[in-house]
Amino acid sequence: MDDKPRRGRTRLLIAFLFLGQVLALGFYLWVCSLPEKNAAEALPEGPFPERLSPSDLAYLSDSVRRTLDSPVALPGRGDGLLAQQKGAIYLALRRDGVLLGDIWCAEPGATWEQNLQTAVGRLAKHLPDYDTGAVTLVEVFLPTGYTTVDPATLGSLKLEAGRQGLALTYGSSADRFAPTWMISQGLSFERTKNVFLSRQGQDPRATLRKPLQAQLISGYQALVSVTDGRAVELYRANELAPEKLTEKELGRLAEGLRGWMLAHVDALGRSPYGYRPLNNQDDSKGEVQVRNWLGTWSLARASGAAPKDAALAKAYHDNCAYFLRHTYRTDGLLGWVEELDGSICLGSISVAGLAMADGPERPAHRRLEDSLFETTRTLWHPDGSFSSYLRPKTKNAGQDFYPGEALLFWAARYERQPDPRLLERMMTSFRYYRAYHLKDRKGAFVPWQTQAACRVFKLTHDPWLKEFVFDMNDWLVGQQIWDGEKVAPDMKGQFLPPDVMAHISSTGVYLEGLAYALELARASGDKARASRYQESIERGLRHLYQHQYNDLFQAFFAARVDRTIGGLRSTLVDATIRIDNMGHALNAIITLRHLGVVPDR
């Protein structure tokens, strides 16, 4: 019997077995060569306390500073969360706002403290100019848990941004991103995912060639000052503001706003529409003149409230002159502010008028103010409504706020020279827009109409205006969030639901109106309403303070800390400082100082 076929089958079987072993070995080596898996290494073991204790923060500070002095493994003291908990850490070394280097470290079986020591040692080796004396801040993220999510949903996870990190796996490639790093880079979950995919040679917009997995990483965020040993726990890469501000903190808020505005009026008189602390660059994205002029108006009011402040007077003069040169246009008796796209809106005209009517140089600006006023009159209709745009005439957006800005400008005119015809027109408009508001209440409507109605009420004492103001602001105060488990601690005091992150300019403008409403309630002897408004204002001021870059611990990622301090980030996850953030807040502070709610320096 010929045994060649049998030998052939045997060789084939041996070949298959050998190939299987090779594949198995290859798979094993491939797995071993993978970056440390998102959640596989030494999963954190809870339960964990909600916050790091003072002793944990002190231990972290001591460990960081000892390790920087000697970046080798040192024995821990054996007590506390850092010395006992095993798991990965993220570490970043900074010289003020400059990132010197960062690293994830997840040695098998190592504690947080041991991984911290290893991380510093590795950074020291890979940073050519490493110098322990150059490190002023150490940023730490200590993961406590991983939650798998659908990568397609990352764009909708806006409220978790900055509170949690992100772990991504694409095929055989994996990476992790600390929440503090994402905030410092101005990246959302979705944009972080796109950065990661681009690094893998994958176009984020194209069909993915490999499977993508995503996990959110919960954990503790902390910042340690190497200079003085101070360590704080961060929340969304920021220090949580106290729920009730002290006089010192209110003073810091007020002086920070003033200082930032002064520092950002340049030699030409220009102030930036937006400023990005991340790279010390001005940002004109989405620029509209009503916001630029809002900044000018706040300087006008600040200068008028402090007539001996030469720096404020110069800043207002130069800033107003700059925007007049670059945005003001005339045609006969009419004057207006022109947008970059050539459009002409009622809001920009009105706020520019307020910047002159409420400014210390009003007599010199009389002709310009008159021309702007004449244009607003052409946009008024006998039923009390206003057209929102002079050009294009068909555009009528902004009805919630542009008419209120126009009425506030008119009220400033009426204060200087009472005119029965102007008063009749204003009252017709107040009645028209009250009916408009009651059909569909919007927060943006309230502060402008409130300020206008209060300024007219001071001269007319019309009870209908008082009722109008109280009705609007009673409703607005009811929109403010404070208590409830769904309310994130850094969102307390905003005037939007807890599932929506407010733009800080909205809080500022609401406070502008509420300050006037508080003054009216006090003057009317309505103690209960005044108390309710003041509580709401104090909570709103806390929300402003939460967004302010008060010191290095809020501005730890800023390229120029000195140009950032005092500014208000646009949202809790958008580090950009926009001019209307500053203008609204400064205007509110000016009125609240007059009322004694904010200390007068």
Coordinates of C-alpha atoms in Angstrom, one line a residue, residues 2-574:
D2 CA 1.3 3.4 -1.0
D3 CA 1.7 5.6 2.1
K4 CA 2.6 8.8 0.3
P5 CA -0.9 10.3 0.6
R6 CA -0.8 9.5 4.3
R7 CA 2.6 11.2 4.7
G8 CA 1.2 14.2 2.7
R9 CA -1.8 14.5 5.0
T10 CA 0.5 14.3 8.1
R11 CA 2.8 17.0 6.8
L12 CA -0.3 19.2 6.0
L13 CA -1.6 18.6 9.6
I14 CA 1.8 19.5 11.1
A15 CA 2.0 22.6 8.9
F16 CA -1.5 23.7 10.1
L17 CA -0.6 23.1 13.7
F18 CA 2.7 25.0 13.3
L19 CA 0.8 27.9 11.6
G20 CA -1.8 27.9 14.4
Q21 CA 1.0 28.2 16.9
V22 CA 2.7 31.0 15.0
L23 CA -0.6 32.8 14.8
A24 CA -1.3 32.3 18.5
L25 CA 2.2 33.6 19.3
G26 CA 1.8 36.5 17.0
F27 CA -1.6 37.4 18.5
Y28 CA 0.0 37.2 22.0
L29 CA 2.9 39.4 21.0
W30 CA 0.5 41.8 19.3
V31 CA -1.6 42.1 22.5
C32 CA 1.5 42.6 24.6
S33 CA 2.7 45.3 22.2
L34 CA -0.6 47.3 22.5
P35 CA -0.5 50.6 24.4
E36 CA -1.8 50.0 27.9
K37 CA -5.5 49.3 27.5
N38 CA -8.1 51.9 28.4
A39 CA -9.4 50.2 31.4
A40 CA -7.7 46.8 31.7
E41 CA -4.7 47.8 33.9
A42 CA -5.4 47.7 37.6
L43 CA -8.9 48.9 37.5
P44 CA -9.5 51.5 40.3
E45 CA -11.1 50.0 43.3
G46 CA -13.8 52.1 45.0
P47 CA -15.8 53.3 46.6
F48 CA -14.1 56.7 46.3
P49 CA -14.9 59.8 48.3
E50 CA -16.6 62.5 46.4
R51 CA -13.7 65.0 46.8
L52 CA -10.1 64.7 47.8
S53 CA -9.7 65.5 51.5
P54 CA -7.3 68.3 52.7
S55 CA -4.9 65.6 53.9
D56 CA -5.0 63.9 50.5
L57 CA -4.2 67.3 48.8
A58 CA -1.4 67.9 51.3
Y59 CA 0.0 64.5 50.7
L60 CA -0.2 65.1 46.9
S61 CA 1.7 68.4 47.2
D62 CA 4.4 66.9 49.4
S63 CA 4.8 63.9 47.1
V64 CA 5.0 66.1 43.9
R65 CA 7.6 68.4 45.4
R66 CA 9.7 65.6 46.8
T67 CA 9.7 63.8 43.5
L68 CA 10.6 66.9 41.5
D69 CA 13.6 67.4 43.8
S70 CA 14.7 63.8 43.2
P71 CA 12.9 62.1 40.2
V72 CA 13.5 58.6 41.4
A73 CA 11.3 56.1 43.2
L74 CA 10.9 57.2 46.9
P75 CA 9.2 55.3 49.6
G76 CA 5.7 56.7 50.4
R77 CA 4.5 57.2 53.9
G78 CA 2.0 54.4 53.4
D79 CA -1.2 56.3 54.4
G80 CA -3.8 58.1 52.4
L81 CA -5.5 57.6 49.1
L82 CA -2.4 58.3 46.9
A83 CA -0.2 55.8 48.7
Q84 CA -2.8 53.0 48.8
Q85 CA -4.9 53.3 45.6
K86 CA -3.5 51.4 42.5
G87 CA -4.0 52.7 39.1
A88 CA -3.0 54.9 36.2
I89 CA -2.3 58.7 36.5
Y90 CA -1.9 61.6 34.1
L91 CA 0.8 64.2 34.9
A92 CA 1.7 67.5 33.3
L93 CA 4.6 69.8 34.2
R94 CA 4.1 73.5 33.5
R95 CA 6.1 76.6 33.8
D96 CA 3.2 78.9 34.6
G97 CA 1.0 78.5 31.5
V98 CA 3.6 76.8 29.3
L99 CA 3.4 73.0 29.1
L100 CA 6.9 71.5 29.5
G101 CA 5.7 67.9 29.1
D102 CA 2.9 65.5 30.0
I103 CA 2.6 61.7 30.3
W104 CA 0.2 58.9 31.3
C105 CA 1.8 56.3 33.6
A106 CA 0.2 52.9 34.4
E107 CA 2.9 50.6 35.8
P108 CA 1.3 47.2 36.7
G109 CA 0.4 47.0 40.4
A110 CA 1.7 50.5 41.1
T111 CA 0.0 53.0 43.3
W112 CA -0.9 56.5 42.3
E113 CA 2.0 57.8 44.2
Q114 CA 4.4 55.3 42.6
N115 CA 3.1 56.1 39.1
L116 CA 3.6 59.7 39.9
Q117 CA 7.2 59.2 40.8
T118 CA 7.8 57.1 37.6
A119 CA 6.0 59.7 35.5
V120 CA 8.3 62.5 36.7
G121 CA 11.3 60.4 36.2
R122 CA 10.3 59.6 32.6
L123 CA 9.5 63.2 31.8
A124 CA 12.9 64.3 33.3
K125 CA 14.7 61.9 30.9
H126 CA 12.7 63.0 27.8
L127 CA 12.8 66.7 28.4
P128 CA 16.2 68.1 27.2
D129 CA 15.8 71.2 29.2
Y130 CA 14.3 69.6 32.3
D131 CA 15.0 71.7 35.3
T132 CA 13.1 71.2 38.5
G133 CA 13.4 74.9 39.2
A134 CA 11.6 75.7 36.0
V135 CA 8.5 73.7 37.0
T136 CA 6.0 76.0 38.8
L137 CA 2.8 73.9 38.4
V138 CA 2.0 70.2 38.3
E139 CA -1.3 69.1 36.8
V140 CA -2.6 65.7 38.0
F141 CA -5.5 63.5 36.9
L142 CA -6.3 60.4 39.0
P143 CA -8.7 58.0 37.2
T144 CA -11.4 56.4 39.4
G145 CA -13.5 54.6 36.8
Y146 CA -14.2 53.9 33.1
T147 CA -17.6 54.0 31.3
T148 CA -18.0 52.6 27.8
V149 CA -19.9 54.9 25.5
D150 CA -20.9 54.8 21.8
P151 CA -18.3 57.0 19.9
A152 CA -21.2 58.3 17.8
T153 CA -22.6 60.0 20.9
L154 CA -19.5 61.9 21.9
G155 CA -20.7 65.1 20.2
S156 CA -23.8 65.2 22.4
L157 CA -21.9 64.8 25.7
K158 CA -21.5 68.5 26.3
L159 CA -22.1 68.6 30.1
E160 CA -19.5 65.9 30.8
A161 CA -16.9 67.8 28.9
G162 CA -14.1 68.9 31.3
R163 CA -15.5 66.7 34.0
Q164 CA -14.3 63.4 32.5
G165 CA -11.4 62.3 30.4
L166 CA -11.6 60.2 27.3
A167 CA -10.0 56.8 26.3
L168 CA -10.1 55.8 22.7
T169 CA -9.1 52.6 20.9
Y170 CA -8.9 52.4 17.1
G171 CA -7.8 49.0 15.9
S172 CA -4.5 48.3 17.7
S173 CA -3.9 51.9 18.7
A174 CA -5.1 53.4 22.0
D175 CA -4.7 56.7 23.8
R176 CA -6.1 58.5 26.8
F177 CA -6.9 62.2 27.2
A178 CA -7.2 63.9 30.6
P179 CA -10.1 66.4 31.1
T180 CA -7.6 69.1 32.1
W181 CA -5.7 68.6 28.9
M182 CA -8.8 68.8 26.8
I183 CA -9.9 72.1 28.5
S184 CA -6.4 73.5 28.1
Q185 CA -6.5 72.6 24.4
G186 CA -10.0 73.9 23.9
L187 CA -11.2 70.4 22.7
S188 CA -14.6 68.8 23.2
F189 CA -15.0 65.0 23.2
E190 CA -15.9 65.1 19.5
R191 CA -12.9 67.2 18.6
T192 CA -10.6 65.1 20.8
K193 CA -11.8 62.0 18.9
N194 CA -11.1 63.7 15.6
V195 CA -7.5 64.6 16.8
F196 CA -7.0 61.0 17.8
L197 CA -8.2 59.5 14.5
S198 CA -6.1 62.0 12.5
R199 CA -3.0 60.8 14.4
Q200 CA -3.8 57.3 13.2
G201 CA -3.9 58.4 9.6
Q202 CA -7.7 58.2 9.6
D203 CA -9.8 61.0 8.1
P204 CA -12.5 61.6 10.8
R205 CA -15.0 62.5 8.1
A206 CA -14.4 59.3 6.1
T207 CA -15.7 55.8 6.8
L208 CA -13.6 54.2 9.5
R209 CA -11.3 51.4 8.4
K210 CA -11.2 49.8 11.8
P211 CA -13.5 49.6 14.9
L212 CA -13.4 52.6 17.3
Q213 CA -14.1 52.2 21.0
A214 CA -14.6 55.0 23.5
Q215 CA -14.7 55.2 27.3
L216 CA -15.2 58.2 29.6
I217 CA -12.8 58.4 32.4
S218 CA -14.0 59.7 35.8
G219 CA -11.5 60.8 38.4
Y220 CA -9.9 63.5 40.5
Q221 CA -8.3 66.6 38.9
A222 CA -5.7 68.5 41.0
L223 CA -3.2 71.3 40.6
V224 CA -0.1 71.8 42.7
S225 CA 1.9 74.9 43.0
V226 CA 5.6 74.0 43.3
T227 CA 6.4 77.5 44.4
D228 CA 4.3 77.6 47.6
G229 CA 3.0 74.0 47.9
R230 CA -0.6 75.0 47.5
A231 CA -2.7 72.1 46.1
V232 CA -6.3 72.4 45.0
E233 CA -8.8 70.0 43.6
L234 CA -10.2 71.1 40.3
Y235 CA -13.6 70.7 38.8
R236 CA -13.8 70.9 35.0
A237 CA -10.2 72.2 35.1
N238 CA -11.1 75.0 37.4
E239 CA -11.3 75.7 41.1
L240 CA -14.9 75.7 42.4
A241 CA -16.1 79.1 43.5
P242 CA -17.6 79.4 47.0
E243 CA -21.4 79.5 47.1
K244 CA -21.4 82.9 48.7
L245 CA -18.8 85.4 47.8
T246 CA -17.1 87.4 50.5
E247 CA -16.5 91.2 50.1
K248 CA -12.9 90.4 49.1
E249 CA -14.0 88.0 46.4
L250 CA -16.6 90.5 45.1
G251 CA -13.9 93.2 45.0
R252 CA -11.6 90.8 43.1
L253 CA -14.3 90.2 40.6
A254 CA -14.9 93.9 40.1
E255 CA -11.3 95.0 39.9
G256 CA -10.4 92.0 37.7
L257 CA -13.0 93.1 35.1
R258 CA -11.8 96.7 35.2
G259 CA -8.1 95.6 34.9
W260 CA -8.7 93.3 32.0
M261 CA -10.6 96.0 30.0
L262 CA -7.9 98.5 30.6
A263 CA -5.1 96.1 29.7
H264 CA -6.8 95.2 26.4
V265 CA -7.3 98.6 24.9
D266 CA -4.2 98.9 22.7
A267 CA -2.3 102.0 21.6
L268 CA -4.7 102.4 18.6
G269 CA -7.7 102.3 20.9
R270 CA -8.8 98.9 19.7
S271 CA -10.1 96.2 22.1
P272 CA -10.2 92.6 20.9
Y273 CA -13.6 91.1 20.0
G274 CA -12.3 87.8 21.5
Y275 CA -9.1 86.8 23.2
R276 CA -7.7 83.2 23.4
P277 CA -5.6 82.7 26.6
L278 CA -4.4 79.3 25.2
N279 CA -2.1 81.0 22.7
N280 CA -2.3 84.7 23.6
Q281 CA -4.1 85.6 20.3
D282 CA -7.0 87.8 19.5
D283 CA -10.0 86.1 18.0
S284 CA -12.4 87.8 15.6
K285 CA -14.5 84.7 14.8
G286 CA -18.2 85.7 14.6
E287 CA -17.4 89.4 15.2
V288 CA -20.4 91.7 15.4
Q289 CA -20.2 95.4 16.2
V290 CA -23.0 95.4 18.8
R291 CA -20.6 93.5 21.1
N292 CA -17.6 95.7 20.3
W293 CA -19.7 98.8 21.1
L294 CA -21.0 97.1 24.2
G295 CA -17.4 97.0 25.5
T296 CA -17.1 100.7 24.7
W297 CA -20.3 101.5 26.5
S298 CA -19.1 99.7 29.6
L299 CA -15.9 101.8 29.6
A300 CA -18.1 104.9 29.2
R301 CA -20.2 103.9 32.3
A302 CA -17.1 102.9 34.3
S303 CA -15.4 106.2 33.5
G304 CA -18.5 108.1 34.4
A305 CA -18.7 106.3 37.7
A306 CA -15.1 107.1 38.5
P307 CA -14.4 110.6 37.1
K308 CA -11.0 110.8 38.7
D309 CA -9.8 107.6 37.1
A310 CA -7.6 108.9 34.3
A311 CA -6.8 105.5 33.0
L312 CA -10.5 104.6 32.5
A313 CA -11.1 108.0 30.9
K314 CA -8.3 107.5 28.4
A315 CA -9.3 103.9 27.6
Y316 CA -12.9 105.0 26.9
H317 CA -11.8 108.0 24.8
D318 CA -9.4 105.9 22.7
N319 CA -11.7 103.0 22.3
C320 CA -14.7 105.1 21.3
A321 CA -12.6 107.0 18.8
Y322 CA -11.3 103.7 17.3
F323 CA -14.7 102.2 16.7
L324 CA -16.1 105.5 15.3
R325 CA -13.3 105.6 12.8
H326 CA -13.8 102.0 11.7
T327 CA -17.5 101.4 12.0
Y328 CA -19.5 104.7 12.0
R329 CA -21.0 105.8 8.7
T330 CA -23.4 108.7 7.8
D331 CA -25.8 109.8 5.1
G332 CA -27.2 113.2 5.6
L333 CA -28.8 113.4 9.0
L334 CA -28.6 109.6 9.5
G335 CA -25.8 107.8 11.2
W336 CA -25.2 104.1 11.8
V337 CA -22.7 101.4 12.7
E338 CA -21.8 99.1 9.8
E339 CA -21.1 95.4 10.2
L340 CA -18.3 93.6 8.5
D341 CA -20.7 92.1 6.0
G342 CA -22.2 95.5 5.2
S343 CA -25.5 95.0 7.2
I344 CA -26.8 97.6 9.6
C345 CA -28.7 96.5 12.7
L346 CA -30.7 98.4 15.2
G347 CA -28.7 96.9 18.1
S348 CA -25.3 98.2 17.0
I349 CA -26.7 101.7 16.3
S350 CA -28.4 101.8 19.8
V351 CA -25.5 100.5 21.8
A352 CA -23.1 102.9 20.0
G353 CA -25.5 105.7 20.9
L354 CA -25.5 104.6 24.6
A355 CA -21.7 104.6 24.5
M356 CA -21.9 108.3 23.8
A357 CA -25.0 109.2 25.7
D358 CA -23.7 107.6 29.0
G359 CA -20.1 108.7 28.4
P360 CA -18.1 111.5 30.0
E361 CA -17.6 113.2 26.6
R362 CA -21.3 113.5 25.7
P363 CA -21.2 117.2 24.6
A364 CA -18.4 116.4 22.1
H365 CA -20.4 113.5 20.7
R366 CA -23.7 115.4 20.5
R367 CA -23.8 115.4 16.7
L368 CA -22.9 111.8 16.4
E369 CA -25.4 110.7 19.0
D370 CA -28.2 112.8 17.3
S371 CA -27.5 111.1 13.9
L372 CA -27.7 107.6 15.5
F373 CA -30.9 108.6 17.2
E374 CA -32.4 109.8 13.9
T375 CA -31.7 106.4 12.4
T376 CA -33.4 104.5 15.2
R377 CA -36.5 106.7 14.7
T378 CA -36.7 105.6 11.1
L379 CA -36.8 102.0 12.3
W380 CA -39.7 102.7 14.7
H381 CA -43.4 102.0 13.6
P382 CA -46.6 103.5 14.9
D383 CA -47.7 100.2 16.5
G384 CA -44.6 100.4 18.8
S385 CA -42.5 97.8 17.0
F386 CA -39.0 98.3 15.6
S387 CA -37.5 96.9 12.5
S388 CA -34.3 95.1 13.4
Y389 CA -32.3 96.1 10.4
L390 CA -31.8 99.1 8.2
R391 CA -29.9 96.9 5.8
P392 CA -31.1 94.4 4.6
K393 CA -34.6 95.7 5.2
T394 CA -36.1 92.2 5.0
K395 CA -34.1 90.9 7.9
N396 CA -35.9 91.1 11.3
A397 CA -33.9 88.9 13.6
G398 CA -33.0 90.0 17.2
Q399 CA -36.5 91.2 18.2
D400 CA -35.9 89.8 21.7
F401 CA -33.1 92.3 22.4
Y402 CA -32.5 95.0 19.7
P403 CA -35.7 96.9 20.4
G404 CA -34.9 96.9 24.1
E405 CA -31.4 98.3 23.3
A406 CA -33.1 101.0 21.2
L407 CA -35.5 101.9 24.0
L408 CA -32.7 102.1 26.5
F409 CA -30.9 104.5 24.1
W410 CA -34.1 106.5 23.9
A411 CA -34.4 106.5 27.7
A412 CA -30.9 108.0 27.9
R413 CA -32.0 110.7 25.5
Y414 CA -35.2 111.4 27.4
E415 CA -33.2 111.8 30.7
R416 CA -31.3 114.7 29.1
Q417 CA -34.2 116.4 27.5
P418 CA -37.7 115.1 28.3
D419 CA -39.9 115.2 25.2
P420 CA -43.6 114.2 25.4
R421 CA -43.6 112.8 21.9
L422 CA -40.6 110.6 22.6
L423 CA -42.2 109.4 25.9
E424 CA -45.4 108.6 24.0
R425 CA -43.5 106.5 21.5
M426 CA -41.6 104.7 24.2
M427 CA -44.8 103.8 26.1
T428 CA -46.3 102.6 22.9
S429 CA -43.3 100.3 22.4
F430 CA -43.3 99.1 26.0
R431 CA -46.9 98.0 25.6
Y432 CA -46.3 96.4 22.2
Y433 CA -43.2 94.4 23.5
R434 CA -44.8 93.4 26.7
A435 CA -47.5 91.7 24.7
Y436 CA -44.8 90.2 22.5
H437 CA -43.0 88.9 25.5
L438 CA -46.0 87.3 27.1
K439 CA -46.7 85.2 24.1
D440 CA -43.3 83.5 24.4
R441 CA -41.1 84.6 27.3
K442 CA -37.3 84.7 26.6
G443 CA -34.7 85.6 29.1
A444 CA -32.8 87.7 26.5
F445 CA -35.7 90.1 26.3
V446 CA -35.8 91.0 30.1
P447 CA -32.6 92.9 30.9
W448 CA -32.8 95.5 28.1
Q449 CA -36.5 96.3 28.5
T450 CA -36.0 96.4 32.3
Q451 CA -33.1 98.9 32.1
A452 CA -35.1 101.1 29.7
A453 CA -38.3 100.9 31.7
C454 CA -36.5 101.7 35.0
R455 CA -34.8 104.8 33.6
V456 CA -38.1 106.1 32.2
F457 CA -39.9 105.2 35.5
K458 CA -37.5 107.4 37.5
L459 CA -38.8 110.5 35.6
T460 CA -42.5 109.5 35.1
H461 CA -43.3 107.2 38.2
D462 CA -45.8 105.4 35.9
P463 CA -47.1 102.4 37.9
W464 CA -47.6 100.4 34.7
L465 CA -43.8 100.5 34.1
K466 CA -43.1 99.2 37.6
E467 CA -45.6 96.4 37.1
F468 CA -43.9 95.6 33.8
V469 CA -40.4 95.5 35.4
F470 CA -41.5 93.3 38.3
D471 CA -43.4 90.9 36.1
M472 CA -40.4 90.3 33.9
N473 CA -37.9 89.9 36.6
D474 CA -40.1 87.8 38.9
W475 CA -40.2 85.3 36.0
L476 CA -36.5 85.6 35.3
V477 CA -35.5 84.9 38.9
G478 CA -37.6 81.7 38.7
Q479 CA -35.5 80.5 35.8
Q480 CA -32.3 80.6 37.8
I481 CA -30.9 77.2 39.0
W482 CA -29.2 76.5 42.3
D483 CA -30.3 73.4 44.2
G484 CA -31.0 69.9 42.9
E485 CA -28.8 66.8 42.2
K486 CA -28.8 67.5 38.5
V487 CA -27.3 70.9 38.9
A488 CA -23.5 70.7 38.4
P489 CA -21.7 72.7 41.1
D490 CA -20.0 75.0 38.7
M491 CA -23.3 75.8 36.9
K492 CA -25.1 77.1 40.0
G493 CA -26.5 80.6 39.5
Q494 CA -27.0 80.5 35.7
F495 CA -30.5 81.4 34.3
L496 CA -30.8 78.3 32.2
P497 CA -31.9 74.7 32.9
P498 CA -29.2 72.3 34.3
D499 CA -29.0 70.4 31.0
V500 CA -27.8 73.6 29.1
M501 CA -24.5 75.2 29.7
A502 CA -24.9 79.0 29.8
H503 CA -22.7 81.5 27.9
I504 CA -21.4 83.8 30.6
S505 CA -22.5 86.9 28.6
S506 CA -26.1 85.8 29.4
T507 CA -25.5 85.8 33.1
G508 CA -23.9 89.2 32.8
V509 CA -26.7 90.9 31.0
Y510 CA -29.4 89.3 33.3
L511 CA -27.5 90.9 36.2
E512 CA -27.5 94.3 34.5
G513 CA -31.3 94.2 34.4
L514 CA -31.7 92.7 37.8
A515 CA -29.6 95.4 39.3
Y516 CA -32.0 98.0 38.0
A517 CA -35.0 95.9 39.2
L518 CA -33.4 95.7 42.7
E519 CA -33.0 99.4 42.8
L520 CA -36.7 99.8 41.8
A521 CA -37.9 97.3 44.4
R522 CA -35.9 99.1 47.2
A523 CA -37.2 102.5 46.1
S524 CA -40.8 101.1 46.2
G525 CA -40.4 99.7 49.7
D526 CA -41.0 96.2 48.4
K527 CA -38.6 94.4 50.9
A528 CA -39.6 90.8 50.0
R529 CA -39.1 91.4 46.3
A530 CA -35.9 93.3 46.9
S531 CA -34.6 90.4 49.1
R532 CA -35.5 87.9 46.4
Y533 CA -33.8 89.9 43.7
Q534 CA -30.7 90.4 45.8
E535 CA -30.3 86.7 46.5
S536 CA -30.6 86.0 42.8
I537 CA -28.0 88.7 42.0
E538 CA -25.6 87.2 44.6
R539 CA -26.0 83.8 43.0
G540 CA -25.5 85.3 39.6
L541 CA -22.3 87.0 40.8
R542 CA -21.1 83.7 42.0
H543 CA -21.6 82.3 38.5
L544 CA -19.6 85.2 37.1
Y545 CA -16.8 84.5 39.6
Q546 CA -16.8 80.8 38.6
H547 CA -15.9 81.9 35.0
Q548 CA -13.3 84.5 36.0
Y549 CA -9.6 83.8 35.7
N550 CA -8.7 85.1 39.2
D551 CA -5.2 83.8 39.6
L552 CA -2.7 81.2 38.3
F553 CA -4.9 78.3 39.4
Q554 CA -7.7 79.4 37.0
A555 CA -5.3 80.4 34.3
F556 CA -2.8 77.6 34.6
F557 CA -2.9 76.8 30.9
A558 CA -2.8 80.5 29.7
A559 CA 0.2 81.4 27.5
R560 CA 0.2 84.9 29.1
V561 CA -1.3 84.8 32.5
D562 CA -0.9 88.6 33.0
R563 CA -3.1 89.2 30.0
T564 CA -5.7 86.6 31.1
I565 CA -6.3 87.5 34.8
G566 CA -9.6 89.2 35.3
G567 CA -11.2 87.9 32.1
L568 CA -14.3 85.8 32.0
R569 CA -14.2 82.5 30.0
S570 CA -17.1 82.3 27.6
T571 CA -18.4 79.0 29.0
L572 CA -17.1 76.5 31.5
V573 CA -15.5 74.6 28.6
D574 CA -14.7 77.5 26.2

